[in-house]
Amino acid sequence: METLVETSKAVPVSGNILVDRKKITELVDQLRLTIPEEIRSAEDVLSQKDQILNTAANDARRTKSMAEDELRERLNSSELVTQAEARAAETVRDAEERITRMLQQSETEALSRKTEADAYALRSLRAMEVELGKLSGSVRKGIEVLAEQTASNMNSRRYAEEEEAASGMLR
């Protein structure tokens, strides 16, 4: 966008520039295409979070099932039963802690990516707003200059016509 502003033709006397509508439209379109990509990236992170949660839940179920199987096998001895119950409870507790950690990590990462995407989109939109404001100001000043020139030309022509009419009356 800076290159477009720097290479645009200056409007005499006004300090403004004339910007190629096609080029600025292309830049705006590029910005529109870039912003949705950042949003898709944040959605991918959220999708990954669900996959991680599903994997963790499957791991927990598998671990719990293995612990239950082991418990059943050792039911023959009370000491073994006590040990198995303790190990099963510990395994379940470990699995739940892993799930909790993975969930927190996924949510933190998803929020971070979404925040980054939102910040990028906001910066891009603000930059676009500034450039469009400059462009609007340039257009407005160009209109004013042309309006003044047109009015001046019309006044000069009327004066010449009035002078001609007045000299015709004197003859």
mmCIF file of C-alpha atoms in Angstrom:
data_model
loop_
_atom_site.group_PDB
_atom_site.id
_atom_site.type_symbol
_atom_site.label_atom_id
_atom_site.label_comp_id
_atom_site.label_asym_id
_atom_site.label_seq_id
_atom_site.Cartn_x
_atom_site.Cartn_y
_atom_site.Cartn_z
ATOM 1 C CA MET A 1 0.000 0.000 0.000
ATOM 2 C CA GLU A 2 2.935 2.288 0.806
ATOM 3 C CA THR A 3 4.377 1.733 -2.664
ATOM 4 C CA LEU A 4 1.041 2.648 -4.201
ATOM 5 C CA VAL A 5 0.898 5.876 -2.182
ATOM 6 C CA GLU A 6 4.545 6.739 -2.958
ATOM 7 C CA THR A 7 4.229 6.089 -6.706
ATOM 8 C CA SER A 8 0.871 7.840 -7.209
ATOM 9 C CA LYS A 9 0.697 11.135 -9.118
ATOM 10 C CA ALA A 10 0.480 14.327 -7.092
ATOM 11 C CA VAL A 11 -2.471 16.699 -7.432
ATOM 12 C CA PRO A 12 -0.974 20.173 -7.990
ATOM 13 C CA VAL A 13 -1.291 22.741 -5.216
ATOM 14 C CA SER A 14 -3.193 20.412 -2.888
ATOM 15 C CA GLY A 15 -0.522 18.083 -1.503
ATOM 16 C CA ASN A 16 -2.815 15.197 -2.415
ATOM 17 C CA ILE A 17 -2.298 12.249 -4.742
ATOM 18 C CA LEU A 18 -4.376 10.416 -7.320
ATOM 19 C CA VAL A 19 -4.552 6.695 -6.528
ATOM 20 C CA ASP A 20 -5.313 4.050 -9.155
ATOM 21 C CA ARG A 21 -8.700 2.613 -8.177
ATOM 22 C CA LYS A 22 -7.851 -0.818 -9.632
ATOM 23 C CA LYS A 23 -4.638 -1.085 -7.624
ATOM 24 C CA ILE A 24 -6.233 -0.043 -4.298
ATOM 25 C CA THR A 25 -9.114 -2.458 -4.960
ATOM 26 C CA GLU A 26 -6.605 -5.274 -5.508
ATOM 27 C CA LEU A 27 -4.895 -4.418 -2.207
ATOM 28 C CA VAL A 28 -8.198 -4.430 -0.348
ATOM 29 C CA ASP A 29 -9.062 -7.807 -1.904
ATOM 30 C CA GLN A 30 -5.688 -9.210 -0.807
ATOM 31 C CA LEU A 31 -6.368 -8.065 2.757
ATOM 32 C CA ARG A 32 -9.774 -9.714 2.663
ATOM 33 C CA LEU A 33 -8.185 -12.993 1.575
ATOM 34 C CA THR A 34 -5.447 -12.862 4.229
ATOM 35 C CA ILE A 35 -7.711 -12.267 7.214
ATOM 36 C CA PRO A 36 -9.890 -15.373 6.715
ATOM 37 C CA GLU A 37 -6.689 -17.499 6.532
ATOM 38 C CA GLU A 38 -5.800 -16.441 10.087
ATOM 39 C CA ILE A 39 -9.305 -17.334 11.239
ATOM 40 C CA ARG A 40 -9.020 -20.778 9.585
ATOM 41 C CA SER A 41 -5.746 -21.304 11.439
ATOM 42 C CA ALA A 42 -7.503 -20.621 14.748
ATOM 43 C CA GLU A 43 -10.276 -23.052 13.774
ATOM 44 C CA ASP A 44 -7.643 -25.709 13.026
ATOM 45 C CA VAL A 45 -6.266 -25.279 16.547
ATOM 46 C CA LEU A 46 -9.744 -25.769 17.977
ATOM 47 C CA SER A 47 -10.145 -28.899 15.859
ATOM 48 C CA GLN A 48 -6.802 -30.206 17.129
ATOM 49 C CA LYS A 49 -8.001 -29.580 20.676
ATOM 50 C CA ASP A 50 -10.979 -31.875 20.078
ATOM 51 C CA GLN A 51 -8.699 -34.567 18.643
ATOM 52 C CA ILE A 52 -6.381 -34.327 21.657
ATOM 53 C CA LEU A 53 -9.333 -34.555 24.024
ATOM 54 C CA ASN A 54 -10.688 -37.600 22.192
ATOM 55 C CA THR A 55 -7.283 -39.274 22.271
ATOM 56 C CA ALA A 56 -6.917 -38.517 25.969
ATOM 57 C CA ALA A 57 -10.400 -39.869 26.702
ATOM 58 C CA ASN A 58 -9.645 -43.044 24.710
ATOM 59 C CA ASP A 59 -6.343 -43.445 26.554
ATOM 60 C CA ALA A 60 -8.126 -42.998 29.863
ATOM 61 C CA ARG A 61 -10.773 -45.587 28.955
ATOM 62 C CA ARG A 62 -8.132 -48.015 27.752
ATOM 63 C CA THR A 63 -6.053 -47.475 30.886
ATOM 64 C CA LYS A 64 -9.104 -47.893 33.098
ATOM 65 C CA SER A 65 -10.107 -51.058 31.256
ATOM 66 C CA MET A 66 -6.603 -52.466 31.631
ATOM 67 C CA ALA A 67 -6.641 -51.662 35.330
ATOM 68 C CA GLU A 68 -10.035 -53.342 35.756
ATOM 69 C CA ASP A 69 -8.803 -56.443 33.916
ATOM 70 C CA GLU A 70 -5.749 -56.585 36.118
ATOM 71 C CA LEU A 71 -7.919 -56.198 39.189
ATOM 72 C CA ARG A 72 -10.140 -59.114 38.194
ATOM 73 C CA GLU A 73 -7.127 -61.339 37.651
ATOM 74 C CA ARG A 74 -5.796 -60.645 41.113
ATOM 75 C CA LEU A 75 -9.046 -61.033 43.021
ATOM 76 C CA ASN A 76 -7.868 -64.442 44.287
ATOM 77 C CA SER A 77 -5.734 -62.936 47.011
ATOM 78 C CA SER A 78 -6.882 -60.145 49.375
ATOM 79 C CA GLU A 79 -3.442 -58.532 49.479
ATOM 80 C CA LEU A 80 -3.268 -58.576 45.716
ATOM 81 C CA VAL A 81 -6.793 -57.181 45.574
ATOM 82 C CA THR A 82 -5.810 -54.301 47.856
ATOM 83 C CA GLN A 83 -2.728 -53.593 45.766
ATOM 84 C CA ALA A 84 -4.674 -53.807 42.535
ATOM 85 C CA GLU A 85 -7.345 -51.418 43.789
ATOM 86 C CA ALA A 86 -4.679 -48.951 44.841
ATOM 87 C CA ARG A 87 -2.935 -49.239 41.466
ATOM 88 C CA ALA A 88 -6.225 -48.929 39.595
ATOM 89 C CA ALA A 89 -7.187 -45.836 41.569
ATOM 90 C CA GLU A 90 -3.734 -44.367 40.962
ATOM 91 C CA THR A 91 -3.955 -45.159 37.249
ATOM 92 C CA VAL A 92 -7.388 -43.558 36.992
ATOM 93 C CA ARG A 93 -6.164 -40.528 38.932
ATOM 94 C CA ASP A 94 -3.112 -40.232 36.645
ATOM 95 C CA ALA A 95 -5.290 -40.531 33.554
ATOM 96 C CA GLU A 96 -7.681 -37.860 34.836
ATOM 97 C CA GLU A 97 -4.766 -35.547 35.609
ATOM 98 C CA ARG A 98 -3.345 -36.095 32.115
ATOM 99 C CA ILE A 99 -6.724 -35.334 30.575
ATOM 100 C CA THR A 100 -7.021 -32.173 32.648
ATOM 101 C CA ARG A 101 -3.508 -31.010 31.692
ATOM 102 C CA MET A 102 -4.066 -31.756 28.020
ATOM 103 C CA LEU A 103 -7.401 -29.952 28.055
ATOM 104 C CA GLN A 104 -5.919 -26.885 29.743
ATOM 105 C CA GLN A 105 -2.994 -26.856 27.328
ATOM 106 C CA SER A 106 -5.309 -27.176 24.310
ATOM 107 C CA GLU A 107 -7.590 -24.413 25.518
ATOM 108 C CA THR A 108 -4.643 -22.126 26.252
ATOM 109 C CA GLU A 109 -3.142 -22.746 22.820
ATOM 110 C CA ALA A 110 -6.486 -22.277 21.064
ATOM 111 C CA LEU A 111 -7.109 -19.013 22.906
ATOM 112 C CA SER A 112 -3.603 -17.810 22.099
ATOM 113 C CA ARG A 113 -4.000 -18.568 18.382
ATOM 114 C CA LYS A 114 -7.434 -16.973 18.289
ATOM 115 C CA THR A 115 -6.097 -13.896 20.092
ATOM 116 C CA GLU A 116 -3.207 -13.656 17.622
ATOM 117 C CA ALA A 117 -5.569 -14.024 14.669
ATOM 118 C CA ASP A 118 -7.921 -11.384 16.086
ATOM 119 C CA ALA A 119 -5.007 -9.003 16.748
ATOM 120 C CA TYR A 120 -3.681 -9.489 13.214
ATOM 121 C CA ALA A 121 -7.124 -8.907 11.719
ATOM 122 C CA LEU A 122 -7.580 -5.778 13.847
ATOM 123 C CA ARG A 123 -4.168 -4.393 12.834
ATOM 124 C CA SER A 124 -4.914 -5.074 9.178
ATOM 125 C CA LEU A 125 -8.331 -3.446 9.351
ATOM 126 C CA ARG A 126 -6.948 -0.399 11.171
ATOM 127 C CA ALA A 127 -4.179 0.000 8.579
ATOM 128 C CA MET A 128 -6.760 -0.314 5.828
ATOM 129 C CA GLU A 129 -8.944 2.272 7.573
ATOM 130 C CA VAL A 130 -6.031 4.738 7.750
ATOM 131 C CA GLU A 131 -5.150 4.232 4.083
ATOM 132 C CA LEU A 132 -8.769 4.555 3.012
ATOM 133 C CA GLY A 133 -9.059 7.711 5.126
ATOM 134 C CA LYS A 134 -6.015 9.168 3.368
ATOM 135 C CA LEU A 135 -7.437 8.168 0.020
ATOM 136 C CA SER A 136 -10.803 9.694 0.892
ATOM 137 C CA GLY A 137 -9.096 12.934 1.948
ATOM 138 C CA SER A 138 -7.127 13.019 -1.299
ATOM 139 C CA VAL A 139 -10.269 12.487 -3.339
ATOM 140 C CA ARG A 140 -12.127 15.161 -1.359
ATOM 141 C CA LYS A 141 -9.310 17.691 -1.900
ATOM 142 C CA GLY A 142 -9.133 16.841 -5.596
ATOM 143 C CA ILE A 143 -12.862 17.490 -5.909
ATOM 144 C CA GLU A 144 -12.496 20.820 -4.118
ATOM 145 C CA VAL A 145 -9.610 21.913 -6.378
ATOM 146 C CA LEU A 146 -11.532 20.987 -9.529
ATOM 147 C CA ALA A 147 -14.662 22.709 -8.228
ATOM 148 C CA GLU A 148 -12.683 25.889 -7.534
ATOM 149 C CA GLN A 149 -11.046 25.774 -10.965
ATOM 150 C CA THR A 150 -14.397 25.220 -12.654
ATOM 151 C CA ALA A 151 -15.980 28.097 -10.728
ATOM 152 C CA SER A 152 -13.036 30.352 -11.572
ATOM 153 C CA ASN A 153 -13.243 29.436 -15.265
ATOM 154 C CA MET A 154 -16.992 30.051 -15.307
ATOM 155 C CA ASN A 155 -16.570 33.454 -13.599
ATOM 156 C CA SER A 156 -13.856 34.452 -16.115
ATOM 157 C CA ARG A 157 -16.086 33.454 -19.040
ATOM 158 C CA ARG A 158 -19.094 35.388 -17.639
ATOM 159 C CA TYR A 159 -16.945 38.472 -17.116
ATOM 160 C CA ALA A 160 -15.691 38.280 -20.722
ATOM 161 C CA GLU A 161 -19.258 37.842 -21.999
ATOM 162 C CA GLU A 162 -20.488 40.803 -19.935
ATOM 163 C CA GLU A 163 -17.612 42.983 -21.188
ATOM 164 C CA GLU A 164 -18.399 41.991 -24.760
ATOM 165 C CA ALA A 165 -22.089 42.760 -24.254
ATOM 166 C CA ALA A 166 -21.288 46.124 -22.659
ATOM 167 C CA SER A 167 -18.942 47.130 -25.474
ATOM 168 C CA GLY A 168 -21.626 46.101 -27.980
ATOM 169 C CA MET A 169 -24.103 48.518 -26.346
ATOM 170 C CA LEU A 170 -21.679 51.391 -26.548
ATOM 171 C CA ARG A 171 -21.311 51.021 -30.289
#
